[in-house]
Amino acid sequence: MKPARPLPAVMVLAGALGILGQSRAPGEDAVPSLAAVYKPYFPVGAAVEPETLSLQGDLLAAQVNSLVAENAMKWQVIHPRPGNDPSAYNFSRADEIVAFARQHGMRMRGHTLVWHQQVPARLFRGAGGAASRQEVLDRLRDHITTLLTRYTGAVDAWDVVNEAISDTGAWRTDSPWYQAAGADLDNDGIPDYIVEAFRFARAADPSARLFYNDYNIEAGAKREAALRLVKALKAKGLVDGVGIQGHWSIFGVQPEVVRQAIRQLAALGVEVQITELDLSTYQWGDSSSRPALAPDLERRQAESYGALFEVFRQEAGPGGLTGVTFWGIADDHTWLDAFPVPGRKDWPLLFDVDHKPKPAFWSVVRW
Ligand code: XIL
């Protein structure tokens, strides 16, 4: 936008010094908005915490039009105490994120209702030891009903079940949910807790789009298992979308494999989203650490992101890819600093630790 009047001298000076947010040195490019560039394709989102809204608020407001809570809506955080009274819940962190999204006209994904991690162990305990299947399902219904009722209209898509399939493609039998209510009493081929979770969610907010979300479902036995699960849930009218998490590495990501998975999943009549995108700069299984992101890896990351987003644009549309959410926005806050090697710095996102666009950013917005 051109200023209508000449700028006051102080602003010209601030601009030349790079103090103003939008200003830049001659020859430097303005930083476009991911959300604006991708408007014709799909919403672009980021996972956030209340703390990152303070640390990265300007960047988030400028770059994305969708948010997801990195942790604030997980059971352990939002429902830390037993029972289902309001006093059992801690909505404050989630509410902060919802308020930010509202203020900036962003949509929100809800993450996540059923997961084997970040869930209190007491949920699976009863009076005489292990809780009964019915007790656990009752607790699940109460939890889902409370959250979906509270966030109706604010959260339009929920990751109802997260990571229910193991890496071999079998059901994840080490999940406490599976152990408590994983039997398939109605013989529909799906552990009952999964179907029940989707039923509870459907009943609590019929307007919400319900997702199954998982990692590594783009290939191999895990993809086949995800296809079977989603097909069966879809036949019951219980699922609307699948989230491919997208925690990949610059050494392993295979955009064409992702394309095929998007097509196969979408062919079941559900939407597909990339829900937790980041590209680690380490090879999976490598536990070494580097002091900084070397230029060759930075370039490799840019190429990988560029190739992925080319696929994303080509697969975008109502019967295909309907959203891409990053698991963070800038390298000063990433879960990969703690996983899989605690304390090791990683640089998986499009903006650097100073919130400056990386080569990867430019390869995503320019093609
Ligand atoms: C991660 C968060 O980013 C961390 O802060 C937390 O300590 C553990 O969980 N798959 C998921 C996300 O579905 O919920 C996980 O988020 C990352 C892997």
Tab-separated table of C-alpha atoms and ligand atoms in Angstrom:
chain	number	residue	atom	x	y	z
A	1	MET	CA	0.000	0.000	0.000
A	2	LYS	CA	1.326	3.440	-0.873
A	3	PRO	CA	1.174	6.073	1.871
A	4	ALA	CA	-1.292	8.820	0.950
A	5	ARG	CA	0.978	11.508	2.338
A	6	PRO	CA	4.733	11.821	2.551
A	7	LEU	CA	6.012	9.945	5.603
A	8	PRO	CA	7.226	11.989	8.563
A	9	ALA	CA	11.035	12.153	8.676
A	10	VAL	CA	11.193	9.970	11.777
A	11	MET	CA	9.389	7.135	9.977
A	12	VAL	CA	11.593	7.445	6.923
A	13	LEU	CA	14.614	7.154	9.189
A	14	ALA	CA	13.102	4.225	11.099
A	15	GLY	CA	12.310	2.569	7.808
A	16	ALA	CA	15.825	2.981	6.499
A	17	LEU	CA	17.161	1.477	9.696
A	18	GLY	CA	14.737	-1.425	9.417
A	19	ILE	CA	12.959	-0.576	12.666
A	20	LEU	CA	9.447	-0.601	11.263
A	21	GLY	CA	7.890	-4.027	10.767
A	22	GLN	CA	7.038	-3.631	7.121
A	23	SER	CA	10.108	-1.648	6.097
A	24	ARG	CA	13.099	-3.016	4.274
A	25	ALA	CA	16.389	-1.920	2.833
A	26	PRO	CA	16.345	-1.025	-0.870
A	27	GLY	CA	16.521	-4.201	-2.941
A	28	GLU	CA	15.212	-6.422	-0.160
A	29	ASP	CA	11.901	-8.135	-0.792
A	30	ALA	CA	8.773	-7.550	1.206
A	31	VAL	CA	7.726	-10.670	3.071
A	32	PRO	CA	4.452	-11.922	1.623
A	33	SER	CA	1.840	-13.653	3.741
A	34	LEU	CA	1.571	-17.441	3.447
A	35	ALA	CA	-2.146	-17.188	4.126
A	36	ALA	CA	-2.616	-14.641	1.341
A	37	VAL	CA	-0.458	-16.475	-1.171
A	38	TYR	CA	-2.296	-19.741	-0.474
A	39	LYS	CA	-5.777	-18.242	-0.293
A	40	PRO	CA	-6.754	-19.814	-3.651
A	41	TYR	CA	-5.600	-23.222	-2.380
A	42	PHE	CA	-6.211	-23.842	1.327
A	43	PRO	CA	-5.893	-22.246	4.766
A	44	VAL	CA	-2.374	-22.253	6.211
A	45	GLY	CA	-2.104	-22.887	9.928
A	46	ALA	CA	0.336	-23.134	12.800
A	47	ALA	CA	0.404	-24.924	16.143
A	48	VAL	CA	0.684	-22.497	19.048
A	49	GLU	CA	0.916	-22.229	22.813
A	50	PRO	CA	-0.243	-19.199	24.829
A	51	GLU	CA	3.456	-18.338	25.233
A	52	THR	CA	4.123	-18.399	21.513
A	53	LEU	CA	1.197	-16.050	20.934
A	54	SER	CA	3.239	-13.499	22.892
A	55	LEU	CA	6.601	-14.408	21.390
A	56	GLN	CA	5.459	-14.824	17.808
A	57	GLY	CA	2.109	-13.030	17.696
A	58	ASP	CA	3.002	-10.535	14.954
A	59	LEU	CA	4.467	-13.224	12.754
A	60	LEU	CA	1.464	-15.491	13.271
A	61	ALA	CA	-0.996	-12.684	12.604
A	62	ALA	CA	0.819	-11.799	9.390
A	63	GLN	CA	1.368	-15.324	8.109
A	64	VAL	CA	-1.416	-17.769	8.977
A	65	ASN	CA	-5.201	-17.907	8.934
A	66	SER	CA	-5.649	-21.052	11.015
A	67	LEU	CA	-4.415	-22.172	14.444
A	68	VAL	CA	-4.229	-25.374	16.429
A	69	ALA	CA	-3.276	-25.737	20.088
A	70	GLU	CA	0.065	-27.519	20.334
A	71	ASN	CA	-0.841	-28.835	23.799
A	72	ALA	CA	-3.581	-26.687	25.342
A	73	MET	CA	-6.504	-28.884	24.292
A	74	LYS	CA	-4.889	-32.209	25.193
A	75	TRP	CA	-6.575	-34.068	28.038
A	76	GLN	CA	-3.734	-33.652	30.526
A	77	VAL	CA	-3.745	-29.890	30.074
A	78	ILE	CA	-7.420	-29.022	29.611
A	79	HIS	CA	-8.917	-31.667	31.921
A	80	PRO	CA	-6.339	-32.255	34.646
A	81	ARG	CA	-8.687	-33.206	37.490
A	82	PRO	CA	-11.152	-36.097	37.910
A	83	GLY	CA	-14.857	-35.722	37.277
A	84	ASN	CA	-16.668	-33.600	34.758
A	85	ASP	CA	-17.585	-30.471	36.719
A	86	PRO	CA	-16.214	-27.195	35.383
A	87	SER	CA	-13.720	-27.358	38.271
A	88	ALA	CA	-12.156	-30.472	36.723
A	89	TYR	CA	-11.142	-28.468	33.676
A	90	ASN	CA	-8.555	-25.819	32.944
A	91	PHE	CA	-9.836	-23.997	29.898
A	92	SER	CA	-7.691	-20.897	30.284
A	93	ARG	CA	-4.842	-21.862	27.961
A	94	ALA	CA	-7.148	-23.094	25.221
A	95	ASP	CA	-9.377	-20.037	25.624
A	96	GLU	CA	-6.418	-17.714	25.105
A	97	ILE	CA	-5.708	-19.369	21.788
A	98	VAL	CA	-9.358	-19.300	20.766
A	99	ALA	CA	-9.500	-15.576	21.618
A	100	PHE	CA	-6.403	-14.847	19.508
A	101	ALA	CA	-7.861	-16.771	16.582
A	102	ARG	CA	-11.144	-14.839	16.891
A	103	GLN	CA	-9.381	-11.507	17.135
A	104	HIS	CA	-7.465	-12.205	13.941
A	105	GLY	CA	-10.277	-13.868	12.002
A	106	MET	CA	-8.512	-17.219	11.962
A	107	ARG	CA	-10.156	-20.623	11.945
A	108	MET	CA	-9.140	-23.296	14.454
A	109	ARG	CA	-8.476	-27.022	14.414
A	110	GLY	CA	-9.021	-28.918	17.668
A	111	HIS	CA	-6.282	-31.295	18.778
A	112	THR	CA	-6.882	-33.890	20.173
A	113	LEU	CA	-9.605	-35.883	21.955
A	114	VAL	CA	-8.253	-39.443	22.107
A	115	TRP	CA	-4.508	-40.061	22.277
A	116	HIS	CA	-2.359	-42.521	24.202
A	117	GLN	CA	-0.081	-39.682	25.334
A	118	GLN	CA	-0.667	-36.660	27.561
A	119	VAL	CA	-3.678	-38.344	29.126
A	120	PRO	CA	-3.969	-38.826	32.909
A	121	ALA	CA	-3.468	-42.424	34.105
A	122	ARG	CA	-6.351	-42.028	36.577
A	123	LEU	CA	-8.794	-42.150	33.681
A	124	PHE	CA	-8.118	-45.828	33.369
A	125	ARG	CA	-8.364	-46.597	37.089
A	126	GLY	CA	-11.544	-47.529	38.915
A	127	ALA	CA	-12.564	-48.433	42.436
A	128	GLY	CA	-11.083	-51.901	42.386
A	129	GLY	CA	-8.094	-51.424	40.087
A	130	ALA	CA	-8.570	-50.981	36.379
A	131	ALA	CA	-11.623	-48.972	35.318
A	132	SER	CA	-14.267	-50.911	33.443
A	133	ARG	CA	-14.767	-50.454	29.735
A	134	GLN	CA	-18.042	-48.635	30.427
A	135	GLU	CA	-16.474	-46.295	32.984
A	136	VAL	CA	-13.778	-45.322	30.520
A	137	LEU	CA	-16.253	-44.772	27.682
A	138	ASP	CA	-18.469	-42.675	29.990
A	139	ARG	CA	-15.495	-40.485	30.882
A	140	LEU	CA	-14.639	-40.158	27.218
A	141	ARG	CA	-18.197	-39.139	26.335
A	142	ASP	CA	-18.261	-36.493	29.073
A	143	HIS	CA	-14.910	-35.079	28.008
A	144	ILE	CA	-15.759	-34.921	24.317
A	145	THR	CA	-19.202	-33.477	24.955
A	146	THR	CA	-17.805	-30.772	27.223
A	147	LEU	CA	-15.091	-29.684	24.795
A	148	LEU	CA	-17.120	-29.793	21.615
A	149	THR	CA	-19.990	-27.942	23.230
A	150	ARG	CA	-17.718	-25.261	24.637
A	151	TYR	CA	-15.894	-24.708	21.357
A	152	THR	CA	-18.794	-25.045	18.913
A	153	GLY	CA	-18.345	-22.338	16.293
A	154	ALA	CA	-14.760	-21.638	17.375
A	155	VAL	CA	-13.181	-24.952	16.403
A	156	ASP	CA	-14.446	-26.212	13.068
A	157	ALA	CA	-12.378	-29.408	12.710
A	158	TRP	CA	-11.361	-31.865	15.435
A	159	ASP	CA	-8.654	-34.518	15.510
A	160	VAL	CA	-10.974	-36.933	17.258
A	161	VAL	CA	-8.567	-39.857	17.386
A	162	ASN	CA	-4.805	-39.467	17.140
A	163	GLU	CA	-2.294	-42.220	16.352
A	164	ALA	CA	-4.421	-45.345	16.906
A	165	ILE	CA	-2.415	-47.386	14.404
A	166	SER	CA	0.994	-48.779	15.277
A	167	ASP	CA	4.028	-48.502	13.037
A	168	THR	CA	3.438	-52.030	11.693
A	169	GLY	CA	-0.122	-51.247	10.654
A	170	ALA	CA	-1.681	-53.204	13.532
A	171	TRP	CA	-3.830	-51.431	16.118
A	172	ARG	CA	-1.796	-49.660	18.760
A	173	THR	CA	-2.358	-52.179	21.539
A	174	ASP	CA	-0.097	-50.350	23.996
A	175	SER	CA	-2.607	-47.500	24.176
A	176	PRO	CA	-4.550	-47.359	27.452
A	177	TRP	CA	-7.624	-46.652	25.337
A	178	TYR	CA	-7.137	-49.886	23.460
A	179	GLN	CA	-6.572	-51.780	26.668
A	180	ALA	CA	-9.701	-50.388	28.305
A	181	ALA	CA	-12.109	-50.337	25.353
A	182	GLY	CA	-10.288	-51.732	22.359
A	183	ALA	CA	-12.414	-54.820	21.977
A	184	ASP	CA	-14.493	-54.939	18.831
A	185	LEU	CA	-17.766	-56.091	20.403
A	186	ASP	CA	-19.885	-55.142	17.394
A	187	ASN	CA	-17.514	-56.850	14.962
A	188	ASP	CA	-17.180	-53.899	12.624
A	189	GLY	CA	-13.426	-54.332	12.342
A	190	ILE	CA	-12.636	-51.242	14.450
A	191	PRO	CA	-11.739	-51.152	18.167
A	192	ASP	CA	-14.860	-49.809	19.864
A	193	TYR	CA	-13.227	-46.815	21.570
A	194	ILE	CA	-12.444	-45.324	18.160
A	195	VAL	CA	-16.002	-45.606	16.853
A	196	GLU	CA	-17.456	-44.393	20.157
A	197	ALA	CA	-15.184	-41.326	20.185
A	198	PHE	CA	-16.407	-40.327	16.737
A	199	ARG	CA	-20.036	-40.961	17.766
A	200	PHE	CA	-19.695	-38.788	20.865
A	201	ALA	CA	-18.079	-36.025	18.801
A	202	ARG	CA	-20.740	-36.164	16.086
A	203	ALA	CA	-23.496	-35.924	18.671
A	204	ALA	CA	-21.849	-33.075	20.584
A	205	ASP	CA	-21.216	-30.805	17.582
A	206	PRO	CA	-22.824	-31.924	14.327
A	207	SER	CA	-21.307	-28.903	12.575
A	208	ALA	CA	-17.686	-29.896	13.329
A	209	ARG	CA	-15.634	-31.783	10.760
A	210	LEU	CA	-14.212	-34.900	12.369
A	211	PHE	CA	-10.706	-36.160	11.581
A	212	TYR	CA	-8.585	-39.216	12.109
A	213	ASN	CA	-4.973	-37.985	12.516
A	214	ASP	CA	-1.722	-39.961	12.382
A	215	TYR	CA	1.928	-39.951	11.280
A	216	ASN	CA	3.580	-42.118	8.623
A	217	ILE	CA	0.204	-42.970	7.102
A	218	GLU	CA	1.426	-41.904	3.674
A	219	ALA	CA	3.141	-45.207	2.942
A	220	GLY	CA	3.355	-48.924	3.608
A	221	ALA	CA	1.285	-51.024	5.971
A	222	LYS	CA	0.308	-48.010	8.030
A	223	ARG	CA	-1.253	-46.357	4.993
A	224	GLU	CA	-3.230	-49.516	4.223
A	225	ALA	CA	-4.464	-49.647	7.808
A	226	ALA	CA	-5.444	-45.968	7.733
A	227	LEU	CA	-7.318	-46.484	4.466
A	228	ARG	CA	-9.245	-49.408	5.996
A	229	LEU	CA	-10.078	-47.476	9.158
A	230	VAL	CA	-11.218	-44.329	7.365
A	231	LYS	CA	-13.276	-46.326	4.872
A	232	ALA	CA	-15.077	-48.119	7.692
A	233	LEU	CA	-15.706	-44.904	9.640
A	234	LYS	CA	-16.866	-43.133	6.510
A	235	ALA	CA	-19.356	-45.918	5.803
A	236	LYS	CA	-20.873	-45.107	9.197
A	237	GLY	CA	-20.926	-41.383	8.397
A	238	LEU	CA	-18.616	-40.659	11.308
A	239	VAL	CA	-15.483	-39.225	9.705
A	240	ASP	CA	-15.006	-36.200	7.436
A	241	GLY	CA	-11.281	-35.975	7.062
A	242	VAL	CA	-7.853	-37.459	7.564
A	243	GLY	CA	-4.848	-35.641	8.920
A	244	ILE	CA	-1.436	-36.667	7.670
A	245	GLN	CA	0.783	-35.216	10.380
A	246	GLY	CA	3.793	-34.475	8.188
A	247	HIS	CA	6.663	-34.701	10.668
A	248	TRP	CA	9.226	-35.410	7.992
A	249	SER	CA	12.975	-34.970	7.502
A	250	ILE	CA	14.812	-33.156	4.721
A	251	PHE	CA	16.591	-36.483	4.225
A	252	GLY	CA	13.522	-38.665	3.857
A	253	VAL	CA	10.508	-36.743	2.626
A	254	GLN	CA	8.927	-38.131	-0.546
A	255	PRO	CA	6.503	-35.666	-2.102
A	256	GLU	CA	5.239	-38.098	-4.738
A	257	VAL	CA	4.448	-40.671	-2.074
A	258	VAL	CA	2.537	-37.984	-0.193
A	259	ARG	CA	0.648	-37.141	-3.376
A	260	GLN	CA	-0.457	-40.751	-3.827
A	261	ALA	CA	-1.590	-40.960	-0.205
A	262	ILE	CA	-3.608	-37.742	-0.528
A	263	ARG	CA	-5.308	-39.142	-3.627
A	264	GLN	CA	-6.015	-42.543	-2.117
A	265	LEU	CA	-7.447	-41.087	1.069
A	266	ALA	CA	-9.462	-38.441	-0.772
A	267	ALA	CA	-10.894	-41.167	-3.023
A	268	LEU	CA	-12.711	-42.482	0.058
A	269	GLY	CA	-14.748	-39.287	-0.001
A	270	VAL	CA	-13.017	-37.487	2.854
A	271	GLU	CA	-10.934	-34.336	2.919
A	272	VAL	CA	-7.226	-34.584	3.586
A	273	GLN	CA	-5.092	-32.137	5.528
A	274	ILE	CA	-1.431	-31.919	6.425
A	275	THR	CA	-1.812	-31.213	10.122
A	276	GLU	CA	1.611	-31.020	11.789
A	277	LEU	CA	4.114	-30.105	9.122
A	278	ASP	CA	7.786	-29.665	9.914
A	279	LEU	CA	10.946	-30.838	8.149
A	280	SER	CA	13.686	-31.846	10.553
A	281	THR	CA	17.214	-31.089	9.411
A	282	TYR	CA	18.424	-34.402	10.863
A	283	GLN	CA	18.104	-37.834	9.370
A	284	TRP	CA	15.701	-40.064	11.287
A	285	GLY	CA	17.765	-42.217	13.682
A	286	ASP	CA	20.728	-39.802	13.667
A	287	SER	CA	21.385	-38.579	17.203
A	288	SER	CA	24.299	-36.267	16.410
A	289	SER	CA	23.828	-32.522	16.778
A	290	ARG	CA	25.009	-29.501	14.827
A	291	PRO	CA	25.692	-26.003	16.113
A	292	ALA	CA	23.866	-24.275	13.267
A	293	LEU	CA	21.925	-24.914	10.095
A	294	ALA	CA	24.614	-25.259	7.412
A	295	PRO	CA	23.902	-23.610	4.029
A	296	ASP	CA	23.737	-26.933	2.165
A	297	LEU	CA	21.089	-28.246	4.556
A	298	GLU	CA	19.226	-24.957	4.391
A	299	ARG	CA	19.170	-25.341	0.614
A	300	ARG	CA	18.050	-28.940	0.861
A	301	GLN	CA	15.262	-27.900	3.194
A	302	ALA	CA	14.153	-25.213	0.744
A	303	GLU	CA	14.048	-27.740	-2.086
A	304	SER	CA	12.086	-30.227	0.019
A	305	TYR	CA	9.529	-27.647	1.109
A	306	GLY	CA	9.275	-26.367	-2.460
A	307	ALA	CA	8.602	-29.840	-3.840
A	308	LEU	CA	6.049	-30.595	-1.137
A	309	PHE	CA	4.088	-27.405	-1.675
A	310	GLU	CA	4.047	-27.995	-5.414
A	311	VAL	CA	2.266	-31.271	-4.677
A	312	PHE	CA	0.014	-29.539	-2.133
A	313	ARG	CA	-1.070	-26.899	-4.655
A	314	GLN	CA	-1.742	-29.530	-7.291
A	315	GLU	CA	-3.774	-31.674	-4.905
A	316	ALA	CA	-5.673	-28.742	-3.341
A	317	GLY	CA	-9.443	-28.635	-3.553
A	318	PRO	CA	-12.647	-29.733	-1.852
A	319	GLY	CA	-12.166	-33.356	-2.935
A	320	GLY	CA	-8.495	-33.364	-1.997
A	321	LEU	CA	-6.162	-31.375	0.211
A	322	THR	CA	-8.066	-28.782	2.257
A	323	GLY	CA	-5.481	-27.455	4.692
A	324	VAL	CA	-1.821	-27.335	5.676
A	325	THR	CA	-0.827	-26.648	9.275
A	326	PHE	CA	2.762	-26.256	10.448
A	327	TRP	CA	3.771	-27.558	13.883
A	328	GLY	CA	4.989	-24.101	14.896
A	329	ILE	CA	5.908	-21.054	12.831
A	330	ALA	CA	9.552	-20.133	13.537
A	331	ASP	CA	12.625	-22.058	14.656
A	332	ASP	CA	12.763	-20.364	18.083
A	333	HIS	CA	9.936	-22.664	19.173
A	334	THR	CA	9.834	-26.243	17.927
A	335	TRP	CA	9.030	-29.515	19.661
A	336	LEU	CA	11.969	-31.021	17.723
A	337	ASP	CA	14.351	-29.310	20.162
A	338	ALA	CA	13.120	-31.925	22.641
A	339	PHE	CA	12.345	-34.830	20.309
A	340	PRO	CA	13.734	-37.333	19.450
A	341	VAL	CA	16.984	-36.069	21.019
A	342	PRO	CA	16.282	-33.915	24.106
A	343	GLY	CA	18.119	-30.595	24.086
A	344	ARG	CA	19.305	-30.793	20.480
A	345	LYS	CA	18.568	-27.735	18.355
A	346	ASP	CA	16.657	-28.315	15.126
A	347	TRP	CA	15.499	-25.819	12.489
A	348	PRO	CA	12.419	-27.388	10.877
A	349	LEU	CA	10.194	-24.392	10.052
A	350	LEU	CA	9.967	-21.623	7.423
A	351	PHE	CA	11.127	-18.767	9.668
A	352	ASP	CA	14.399	-18.646	11.575
A	353	VAL	CA	14.943	-18.015	15.282
A	354	ASP	CA	14.772	-14.258	14.610
A	355	HIS	CA	11.499	-14.656	12.681
A	356	LYS	CA	13.206	-13.896	9.373
A	357	PRO	CA	12.077	-15.893	6.335
A	358	LYS	CA	14.418	-18.769	5.461
A	359	PRO	CA	15.151	-19.971	1.914
A	360	ALA	CA	12.446	-22.585	2.601
A	361	PHE	CA	9.879	-19.802	2.983
A	362	TRP	CA	10.753	-18.318	-0.378
A	363	SER	CA	10.505	-21.681	-2.099
A	364	VAL	CA	6.984	-22.061	-0.703
A	365	VAL	CA	5.707	-18.628	-1.756
A	366	ARG	CA	7.479	-18.360	-5.147
A	367	TRP	CA	7.134	-20.910	-7.880
B	1	XIL	C1	3.886	-32.649	20.853
B	1	XIL	C2	4.103	-31.219	21.329
B	1	XIL	O1	4.599	-30.456	20.272
B	1	XIL	C3	5.053	-31.187	22.492
B	1	XIL	O2	5.142	-29.884	23.043
B	1	XIL	C4	4.599	-32.176	23.582
B	1	XIL	O3	5.553	-32.217	24.605
B	1	XIL	C5	4.380	-33.557	22.989
B	1	XIL	O4	3.484	-33.485	21.910
B	1	XIL	N1	2.172	-35.775	17.214
B	1	XIL	C6	1.108	-35.095	17.737
B	1	XIL	C7	1.327	-33.877	18.566
B	1	XIL	O5	-0.039	-35.426	17.414
B	1	XIL	O6	0.340	-33.705	19.538
B	1	XIL	C8	2.677	-33.894	19.206
B	1	XIL	O7	2.876	-32.649	19.865
B	1	XIL	C9	3.749	-34.149	18.175
B	1	XIL	C10	3.557	-35.495	17.523
